[in-house]
CSV table of C-alpha atoms in Angstrom, one decimal:
chain,number,residue,atom,x,y,z
A,217,ALA,CA,15.8,55.2,-38.3
A,218,GLN,CA,17.8,58.5,-38.4
A,219,SER,CA,21.4,58.9,-38.7
A,220,VAL,CA,24.2,61.9,-39.0
A,221,THR,CA,27.4,61.1,-40.9
A,222,GLN,CA,30.2,63.9,-40.7
A,223,PRO,CA,32.4,62.1,-42.9
A,224,ASP,CA,36.1,64.2,-42.2
A,225,ILE,CA,37.1,62.8,-38.7
A,226,HIS,CA,40.1,65.4,-38.9
A,227,ILE,CA,40.3,68.9,-40.1
A,228,THR,CA,43.5,71.4,-39.9
A,229,VAL,CA,42.9,75.0,-41.1
A,230,SER,CA,45.6,78.3,-41.0
A,231,GLU,CA,44.3,80.8,-38.5
A,232,GLY,CA,42.4,83.4,-40.9
A,233,ALA,CA,41.2,81.0,-43.2
A,234,SER,CA,38.0,79.7,-44.5
A,235,LEU,CA,36.5,76.6,-43.1
A,236,GLU,CA,33.6,73.8,-44.0
A,237,LEU,CA,32.7,71.1,-42.1
A,238,ARG,CA,30.2,68.7,-43.8
A,239,CYS,CA,27.4,67.2,-42.4
A,240,ASN,CA,24.8,64.3,-44.0
A,241,TYR,CA,21.5,63.1,-42.7
A,242,SER,CA,19.1,60.5,-43.2
A,243,TYR,CA,15.6,61.4,-41.6
A,244,GLY,CA,12.1,60.6,-42.9
A,245,ALA,CA,10.5,63.5,-42.0
A,246,THR,CA,11.5,67.6,-42.2
A,247,PRO,CA,14.7,67.8,-40.2
A,248,TYR,CA,15.2,69.7,-37.3
A,249,LEU,CA,19.4,70.0,-37.5
A,250,PHE,CA,21.8,71.1,-34.8
A,251,TRP,CA,25.7,72.1,-34.4
A,252,TYR,CA,27.4,71.9,-31.4
A,253,VAL,CA,30.8,72.9,-30.5
A,254,GLN,CA,33.0,71.0,-27.7
A,255,SER,CA,36.2,72.8,-26.5
A,256,PRO,CA,38.9,71.0,-24.9
A,257,GLY,CA,37.3,69.7,-21.5
A,258,GLN,CA,34.0,71.6,-21.7
A,259,GLY,CA,30.3,69.9,-22.5
A,260,LEU,CA,28.8,71.2,-25.6
A,261,GLN,CA,27.8,74.3,-26.5
A,262,LEU,CA,24.8,75.2,-29.1
A,263,LEU,CA,26.5,76.8,-32.3
A,264,LEU,CA,23.0,77.1,-34.4
A,265,LYS,CA,19.6,75.3,-35.5
A,266,TYR,CA,17.5,74.8,-38.5
A,267,PHE,CA,14.1,73.8,-37.8
A,268,SER,CA,12.4,75.8,-40.9
A,269,GLY,CA,11.9,78.9,-43.2
A,270,ASP,CA,15.5,80.2,-44.2
A,271,THR,CA,18.1,77.6,-45.3
A,272,LEU,CA,21.1,79.6,-44.4
A,273,VAL,CA,21.1,80.0,-40.5
A,274,GLN,CA,23.3,82.3,-38.6
A,275,GLY,CA,25.0,81.0,-35.2
A,276,ILE,CA,27.2,82.3,-32.8
A,277,LYS,CA,31.1,82.9,-33.2
A,278,GLY,CA,30.2,83.9,-36.7
A,279,PHE,CA,29.5,80.4,-37.6
A,280,GLU,CA,26.7,79.8,-39.9
A,281,ALA,CA,24.7,76.9,-41.5
A,282,GLU,CA,23.0,76.0,-44.9
A,283,PHE,CA,20.3,73.2,-45.4
A,284,LYS,CA,19.9,72.1,-48.7
A,285,ARG,CA,16.9,69.1,-48.8
A,286,SER,CA,18.3,67.5,-52.1
A,287,GLN,CA,21.8,66.8,-50.8
A,288,SER,CA,20.4,65.9,-47.4
A,289,SER,CA,23.2,68.2,-46.4
A,290,PHE,CA,23.6,70.8,-43.4
A,291,ASN,CA,27.3,71.9,-43.4
A,292,LEU,CA,28.6,74.8,-41.7
A,293,ARG,CA,31.0,77.3,-42.4
A,294,LYS,CA,33.1,80.1,-40.9
A,295,PRO,CA,34.7,83.0,-43.6
A,296,SER,CA,37.6,83.0,-41.0
A,297,VAL,CA,38.6,80.6,-38.1
A,298,HIS,CA,40.3,82.1,-35.1
A,299,TRP,CA,42.8,79.7,-33.3
A,300,SER,CA,40.1,79.6,-30.2
A,301,ASP,CA,37.8,77.8,-32.7
A,302,ALA,CA,39.9,74.9,-32.2
A,303,ALA,CA,37.4,72.5,-31.0
A,304,GLU,CA,35.1,69.5,-32.2
A,305,TYR,CA,32.3,69.8,-33.6
A,306,PHE,CA,28.8,67.8,-33.7
A,307,CYS,CA,26.1,67.5,-36.4
A,308,ALA,CA,22.9,66.5,-35.1
A,309,VAL,CA,19.1,65.6,-35.6
A,310,GLU,CA,16.3,65.8,-33.6
A,311,ALA,CA,13.8,62.8,-33.9
A,312,ALA,CA,10.4,62.9,-32.1
A,313,GLY,CA,10.4,63.7,-28.6
A,314,ASN,CA,13.4,66.1,-28.3
A,315,LYS,CA,15.9,63.4,-28.4
A,316,LEU,CA,19.1,63.8,-30.7
A,317,THR,CA,21.0,61.6,-33.3
A,318,PHE,CA,24.9,62.9,-33.3
A,319,GLY,CA,27.6,62.4,-36.1
A,320,GLY,CA,30.5,61.2,-34.9
A,321,GLY,CA,32.1,64.7,-34.9
A,322,THR,CA,35.1,66.5,-36.7
A,323,ARG,CA,37.8,67.8,-35.1
A,324,VAL,CA,39.0,71.1,-35.8
A,325,LEU,CA,42.9,72.1,-35.4
A,326,VAL,CA,43.9,76.1,-36.2
A,327,LYS,CA,47.4,76.3,-37.3
A,328,PRO,CA,49.4,79.7,-36.8
B,19,ASP,CA,22.2,81.4,-18.2
B,20,VAL,CA,20.9,77.1,-17.8
B,21,LYS,CA,23.5,75.1,-15.8
B,22,VAL,CA,23.3,71.4,-15.8
B,23,THR,CA,25.7,70.5,-13.5
B,24,GLN,CA,27.5,66.6,-13.1
B,25,SER,CA,28.6,65.8,-9.7
B,26,SER,CA,32.4,64.7,-10.8
B,27,ARG,CA,34.5,65.4,-13.5
B,28,TYR,CA,37.0,62.6,-13.5
B,29,LEU,CA,35.7,58.9,-11.6
B,30,VAL,CA,37.9,55.7,-11.4
B,31,LYS,CA,35.9,52.7,-10.8
B,32,ARG,CA,36.8,48.9,-10.1
B,33,THR,CA,34.7,46.3,-12.6
B,34,GLY,CA,31.7,45.5,-10.9
B,35,GLU,CA,31.3,48.5,-8.2
B,36,LYS,CA,27.7,49.9,-8.4
B,37,VAL,CA,28.3,53.6,-9.8
B,38,PHE,CA,26.0,56.6,-9.6
B,39,LEU,CA,26.5,59.3,-11.8
B,40,GLU,CA,24.0,62.8,-10.6
B,41,CYS,CA,23.3,65.2,-12.8
B,42,VAL,CA,21.3,68.8,-11.9
B,43,GLN,CA,20.1,71.6,-13.7
B,44,ASP,CA,18.3,74.7,-12.3
B,45,MET,CA,15.9,75.7,-15.1
B,46,ASP,CA,13.5,73.8,-13.9
B,47,HIS,CA,13.0,71.6,-17.3
B,48,GLU,CA,11.3,68.6,-17.9
B,49,ASN,CA,13.3,66.6,-19.9
B,50,MET,CA,16.5,65.2,-19.1
B,51,PHE,CA,19.3,62.9,-21.0
B,52,TRP,CA,22.0,61.0,-20.4
B,53,TYR,CA,24.8,60.2,-23.6
B,54,ARG,CA,28.0,58.4,-23.8
B,55,GLN,CA,30.6,59.8,-26.0
B,56,ASP,CA,33.2,58.1,-27.3
B,57,PRO,CA,35.9,59.0,-30.0
B,58,GLY,CA,34.5,58.2,-33.8
B,59,LEU,CA,31.1,57.6,-32.7
B,60,GLY,CA,29.7,60.7,-31.4
B,61,LEU,CA,27.0,61.0,-28.8
B,62,ARG,CA,24.8,58.1,-28.5
B,63,LEU,CA,21.4,58.5,-25.6
B,64,ILE,CA,21.4,55.8,-23.1
B,65,TYR,CA,18.1,56.8,-21.1
B,66,PHE,CA,15.7,59.9,-21.0
B,67,SER,CA,13.2,61.4,-18.9
B,68,TYR,CA,10.4,63.4,-20.0
B,69,ASP,CA,9.2,63.5,-16.4
B,70,VAL,CA,9.6,62.8,-12.3
B,71,LYS,CA,9.4,59.1,-12.0
B,72,MET,CA,9.6,58.7,-15.9
B,73,LYS,CA,12.3,57.0,-17.8
B,74,GLU,CA,12.8,55.7,-21.6
B,75,LYS,CA,15.2,53.8,-22.8
B,76,GLY,CA,17.6,55.6,-25.6
B,77,ASP,CA,19.5,53.9,-28.3
B,78,ILE,CA,22.3,52.0,-25.6
B,79,PRO,CA,20.6,51.5,-22.2
B,80,GLU,CA,22.3,47.7,-21.7
B,81,GLY,CA,24.2,47.5,-18.7
B,82,TYR,CA,22.4,51.4,-17.2
B,83,SER,CA,19.4,52.3,-15.5
B,84,VAL,CA,18.2,55.8,-14.2
B,85,SER,CA,16.4,57.6,-11.2
B,86,ARG,CA,14.8,60.6,-11.5
B,87,GLU,CA,13.0,61.2,-8.0
B,88,LYS,CA,13.0,65.0,-8.5
B,89,LYS,CA,13.0,67.4,-11.3
B,90,GLU,CA,16.0,68.6,-11.1
B,91,ARG,CA,18.2,65.7,-10.4
B,92,PHE,CA,18.7,62.8,-12.5
B,93,SER,CA,20.8,60.0,-12.0
B,94,LEU,CA,22.8,57.2,-14.1
B,95,ILE,CA,23.1,53.6,-12.4
B,96,LEU,CA,25.6,51.2,-13.3
B,97,GLU,CA,24.8,48.3,-11.8
B,98,SER,CA,28.0,46.6,-12.1
B,99,ALA,CA,30.7,48.6,-13.7
B,100,SER,CA,32.4,46.8,-16.7
B,101,THR,CA,35.8,47.8,-18.6
B,102,ASN,CA,33.5,48.8,-22.0
B,103,GLN,CA,31.9,51.3,-19.9
B,104,THR,CA,34.9,53.3,-19.6
B,105,SER,CA,33.7,56.6,-21.2
B,106,MET,CA,32.8,60.3,-21.0
B,107,TYR,CA,29.4,60.5,-19.8
B,108,LEU,CA,27.1,63.8,-20.8
B,109,CYS,CA,24.0,64.7,-19.2
B,110,ALA,CA,21.3,67.2,-20.6
B,111,SER,CA,18.4,69.1,-20.1
B,112,SER,CA,16.1,71.1,-22.0
B,113,GLY,CA,12.4,72.4,-21.7
B,114,GLY,CA,10.0,70.5,-23.5
B,115,THR,CA,9.1,67.9,-26.0
B,116,VAL,CA,8.6,70.4,-28.6
B,117,GLY,CA,10.8,70.2,-31.5
B,118,THR,CA,12.6,73.7,-31.2
B,119,ASP,CA,14.0,73.0,-27.5
B,120,THR,CA,17.5,73.2,-27.2
B,121,GLN,CA,19.0,70.7,-24.9
B,122,TYR,CA,21.6,72.2,-22.7
B,123,PHE,CA,24.9,70.1,-21.6
B,124,GLY,CA,26.9,69.8,-18.6
B,125,PRO,CA,31.0,69.5,-18.7
B,126,GLY,CA,31.0,65.8,-18.5
B,127,THR,CA,31.9,63.4,-16.3
B,128,ARG,CA,34.9,61.2,-17.8
B,129,LEU,CA,34.7,57.3,-16.1
B,130,THR,CA,37.4,55.0,-16.2
B,131,VAL,CA,36.3,51.4,-14.9
B,132,LEU,CA,39.8,49.6,-14.2
């Protein structure tokens, strides 16, 4: 069965600093991978997704993620964080039939 | 824009009550999903449906049932609510079973069972 691990429960970053969120997955086949963001009191919004091709994926809000098959990782990055990026971030892998398995989430706090 | 709406943002029920959580999507999506979200556990799939009157168990179906009588509406039912079902419940929909279809999420219902 597939699984997703987000090793960092909380990350605190200063506004303007870079951000990297880690995601490791376990899946037998070629993975479809996603990053979602959940702002306080909101549902989940898709940031980006990887299905095939270029291993560096660009998303919305200035985020990007890199798929590394050899490390079973799909880390999310942003070069310069804004206060509005404070949220919880979820990595997910898709199994057959469009079913998603999520990691436990990483909560990002942004210091002024 | 895809819109997924959930009937309540906050709900408080008592142990043993029957609870209905409603989800409606306006994009004619075939697939609908119910997840529960708990701190540190992320989202876990309860039930899903690929078509009207069709349902499949997800990873944690115990204590829940679902109903899909119309394509746009997917209901989650707690037959006899228990305190361990206190959680955030999120509904999602997507266009098809092909791997590239994005799931769109509703705002969630925070259920408290006393």
